[in-house]
Amino acid sequence: MTEAEAGRRLRQLAKEIARHNRLYHDQDAPEISDADYDALVRENAALEAEYPHLVRADSPNAQVGAAPSSALAKVTHARPMLSLENAFSAEDVHDFVRRARRFLSLSEDEPVALTAEPKIDGLSASLRYEGGTLVLAATRGDGTVGEDVTPNVRTINDIPQQLTGAPDVLEVRGEVYMSKADFAALNERQAAAGGKVFANPRNGAAGSLRQKDPANTAARPLRFLAHGWGELSEPLGTTQAEAVEHLRALGFPVDERFGLFPGADAALAHYAAIEHARADLPFDIDGVVYKLDRLDWQERLGFVGRAPRWAIAHKFPAEKAETTLERIEIQVGRTGKLTPIGRLRPVGVGGVIVSNVTLHNRDEIARLGLREGDRVRIQRAGDVIPQVVENLTPDEDRPAFRYPDHCPACGSEAVAEEGEVDIRCTGGLVCPAQRLERLKHFVSRGAMDIDGLGEKTIVEFADLGWIEKPSDIFRLGVHRTDMLGREGWKEKSVDALLAAIEARKGFDSARLLFGLGIRHVGIVTARDLLKCFGTIDALQAAARGDDGIAELSAVEGVGPVVAEAVHDFFHEPHNREEVAALLRFAAPAPFVSQARETEWSGKTIVFTGSLETMSRDEAKAQAERLGARAAGSVSAKTDLVVAGPGAGSKLKKAEELGIRVATEEEWARIVAEA
Ligand code: IVH
């Protein structure tokens, strides 16, 4: 990897990891497994170690979890709530002990006792007691600043409100979690009531704890297990085991599998026992945490970055199973992305029955050589969607899976962008899978800006079959009577909506073009395209021409990716029909440019070489004012090439094609005389 590539990859990783942090911590909706997340973090750390000068200010390594969201008040922790380094093998655990020994300058035969306990898959919380009374409870947040969840925590039965014989200041840290059984029952209740269904117990716990109204938290089955402490006015003991015993005596629940071991080997045996029991435990765990027992050693070891040197999390490997891939189905996402889903013969993996896997994309199917009927090994890490890790029957004589080239939801062509693995449906306007997103975009502020047509109304009207595609919005008037008969609609609101829609007929073409939701076409690109082609009809004609992509790419500000997206969009008959319908209804005002009608109107001019009396932009603006179009490349459709010193291939091509060539001076004369 070159340095530039490393820099690019670090930027991508920072963005990607931040996104997964938000999904996990803020939205309680992870998209990838913990193992995949860890792999991203490790890749980032390895690159940062190799290229320390490329470490970014927004490095994921510098942040713990996600910054707190704004709904709850913020709390700065008296002592930061940090994170743990991960170990993935026995060797990693031995290394951890070796590093600690070296740091403490211990001899080989000095025993290093370790505690070991399950790593609970919950949400960490810090509980502050002053004079024995619970005064503050906070989530971890970004490690420095968390969220105040005191009233919510008061509703958790496991957590004592009052302590006797406790240090004057005591911060107890531990996990708020939901048992597997309570989680399943909660999800059933939520589903029956049409509420949010959680992906896993951890998300259930986080979503339940971070409620604005503590009454909501009270209705959720949350539990707590203590595993450490923050600020203390006096020590809880001289060892981890003693301190934990002290917490237990004060009334805090401590997991029964917490144990003290003379060294790494014994602690590793406990890990194996916990892993064996994992599926039968009442709550989700994702590893075992080892801590050096002696607190004076913990003190000396301190922290590095965001994690203590005296503790490590030994993660469980992903759980695996074998089954048959019965069918491969293609799902269309809200943005038109086609995702293959594997339907499996149901199989148990780590206590959960799995019948679906994501197959990610076309390349992944090809990489694994997957066909319907194959035996596959699947793995499940954490509680996110399991995946196929191996095809066990790659050589069997069955037909290869044919990836569709049409969208299963609407039949439009599905294409991959250059260099992209994802395949997307091009029927944006007419595809039912993309309907809601498209309609929302169409009426949004920057596009048609139709007041009173929010997501709820769009969904309501779509369910009634009144709007399937944007042009239906302009036909809503025919449903006026039915609308008036619906709950929540009064004459005033119905007429206001219909008037808002009416007012949008005659909107400028650039907003309409932007509103079509063509990939990569923002409002600026929409304007650039219309500046060049004048009308959506003319743009469509150009896009559909033999040389469509080249002609679109020649527009200032339009690159090949945009050109291809516009070309693909207008290539799809469903989209053309819809555009025609829209143009009939909306009759948008033509795009107004500052061009004059001259003999150069509609002609194409290319500037090449260096210009001496004006900038390239000025020259192009002059051409546009004459009604001409400034293009970036020379083709048979070019009418004039203005060539300055240093002109190369474009000039040569113009000469070959017999196109008129002018000097800068001649051009100035053309402008003056036009
Ligand atoms: S000890 C200085 N023990 O895992 C941090 N953490 O990945 C000491 N966790 O934020 C943490 N079970 O919320 C510890 N038995 C356990 C744990 C545990 C779960 C969480 C904790 C921490 C995260 C780090």
PDB file of C-alpha atoms and ligand atoms in Angstrom, residues 64 80-86 117-125 140 174-175 226-228 286 288-289 291 303 306-308 310-311 313 315, ligand 1:
ATOM      1  CA  VAL A  64     -14.591   5.779  22.845  1.00  0.00           C
ATOM      2  CA  PRO A  80     -13.278   8.784  32.618  1.00  0.00           C
ATOM      3  CA  MET A  81     -15.096   5.584  31.651  1.00  0.00           C
ATOM      4  CA  LEU A  82     -12.699   3.805  29.408  1.00  0.00           C
ATOM      5  CA  SER A  83     -12.713   0.894  27.135  1.00  0.00           C
ATOM      6  CA  LEU A  84     -10.835  -2.414  26.923  1.00  0.00           C
ATOM      7  CA  GLU A  85      -8.218  -3.789  24.576  1.00  0.00           C
ATOM      8  CA  ASN A  86      -9.262  -7.023  22.912  1.00  0.00           C
ATOM      9  CA  GLU A 117     -15.580 -12.741  34.530  1.00  0.00           C
ATOM     10  CA  PRO A 118     -18.021 -12.618  31.622  1.00  0.00           C
ATOM     11  CA  LYS A 119     -17.998  -9.551  29.417  1.00  0.00           C
ATOM     12  CA  ILE A 120     -21.655  -8.642  29.507  1.00  0.00           C
ATOM     13  CA  ASP A 121     -23.181  -7.352  26.312  1.00  0.00           C
ATOM     14  CA  GLY A 122     -24.987  -4.423  27.822  1.00  0.00           C
ATOM     15  CA  LEU A 123     -24.507  -0.742  28.300  1.00  0.00           C
ATOM     16  CA  SER A 124     -22.093   0.586  30.873  1.00  0.00           C
ATOM     17  CA  ALA A 125     -23.334   2.888  33.578  1.00  0.00           C
ATOM     18  CA  ARG A 140     -20.596   6.105  29.272  1.00  0.00           C
ATOM     19  CA  GLY A 174     -21.214  -1.941  35.709  1.00  0.00           C
ATOM     20  CA  GLU A 175     -23.493  -3.074  32.924  1.00  0.00           C
ATOM     21  CA  ALA A 226     -21.338  -4.425  38.852  1.00  0.00           C
ATOM     22  CA  HIS A 227     -17.773  -4.919  37.592  1.00  0.00           C
ATOM     23  CA  GLY A 228     -15.784  -1.921  38.782  1.00  0.00           C
ATOM     24  CA  ASP A 286     -19.270 -11.514  24.072  1.00  0.00           C
ATOM     25  CA  VAL A 288     -14.318 -12.787  29.207  1.00  0.00           C
ATOM     26  CA  VAL A 289     -12.609  -9.862  30.958  1.00  0.00           C
ATOM     27  CA  LYS A 291      -7.965  -8.023  35.307  1.00  0.00           C
ATOM     28  CA  PHE A 303      -3.795   3.499  31.032  1.00  0.00           C
ATOM     29  CA  ARG A 306      -8.379   4.729  25.967  1.00  0.00           C
ATOM     30  CA  ALA A 307      -7.771   1.408  27.744  1.00  0.00           C
ATOM     31  CA  PRO A 308      -6.196   0.212  30.979  1.00  0.00           C
ATOM     32  CA  TRP A 310      -4.224  -3.987  33.650  1.00  0.00           C
ATOM     33  CA  ALA A 311      -7.306  -5.443  31.961  1.00  0.00           C
ATOM     34  CA  ALA A 313     -11.292  -8.486  26.997  1.00  0.00           C
ATOM     35  CA  LYS A 315     -13.479 -12.083  22.793  1.00  0.00           C
TER      36      LYS A 315
HETATM   37  S1  IVH B   1     -14.084  -3.730  33.102  1.00  0.00           S
HETATM   38  C1  IVH B   1     -11.563   0.536  32.304  1.00  0.00           C
HETATM   39  N1  IVH B   1     -15.654  -5.812  33.131  1.00  0.00           N
HETATM   40  O1  IVH B   1     -16.982  -3.544  28.234  1.00  0.00           O
HETATM   41  C2  IVH B   1     -12.696  -0.280  31.788  1.00  0.00           C
HETATM   42  N2  IVH B   1     -16.049  -4.149  31.517  1.00  0.00           N
HETATM   43  O2  IVH B   1     -15.187  -2.858  26.056  1.00  0.00           O
HETATM   44  C3  IVH B   1     -12.935  -1.463  32.666  1.00  0.00           C
HETATM   45  N3  IVH B   1     -17.967  -4.598  30.099  1.00  0.00           N
HETATM   46  O3  IVH B   1     -17.002  -0.120  28.832  1.00  0.00           O
HETATM   47  C4  IVH B   1     -14.079  -2.242  32.213  1.00  0.00           C
HETATM   48  N4  IVH B   1     -18.549  -6.495  31.003  1.00  0.00           N
HETATM   49  O4  IVH B   1     -18.904  -1.426  29.839  1.00  0.00           O
HETATM   50  C5  IVH B   1     -15.360  -4.644  32.531  1.00  0.00           C
HETATM   51  N5  IVH B   1     -17.013  -7.698  33.303  1.00  0.00           N
HETATM   52  C6  IVH B   1     -16.708  -6.542  32.722  1.00  0.00           C
HETATM   53  C7  IVH B   1     -17.467  -6.049  31.648  1.00  0.00           C
HETATM   54  C8  IVH B   1     -17.100  -4.846  31.075  1.00  0.00           C
HETATM   55  C9  IVH B   1     -18.841  -5.606  30.075  1.00  0.00           C
HETATM   56  C10 IVH B   1     -17.985  -3.449  29.188  1.00  0.00           C
HETATM   57  C11 IVH B   1     -17.726  -2.140  29.910  1.00  0.00           C
HETATM   58  C12 IVH B   1     -16.673  -1.449  29.103  1.00  0.00           C
HETATM   59  C13 IVH B   1     -16.623  -2.247  27.853  1.00  0.00           C
HETATM   60  C14 IVH B   1     -15.227  -2.225  27.258  1.00  0.00           C
END
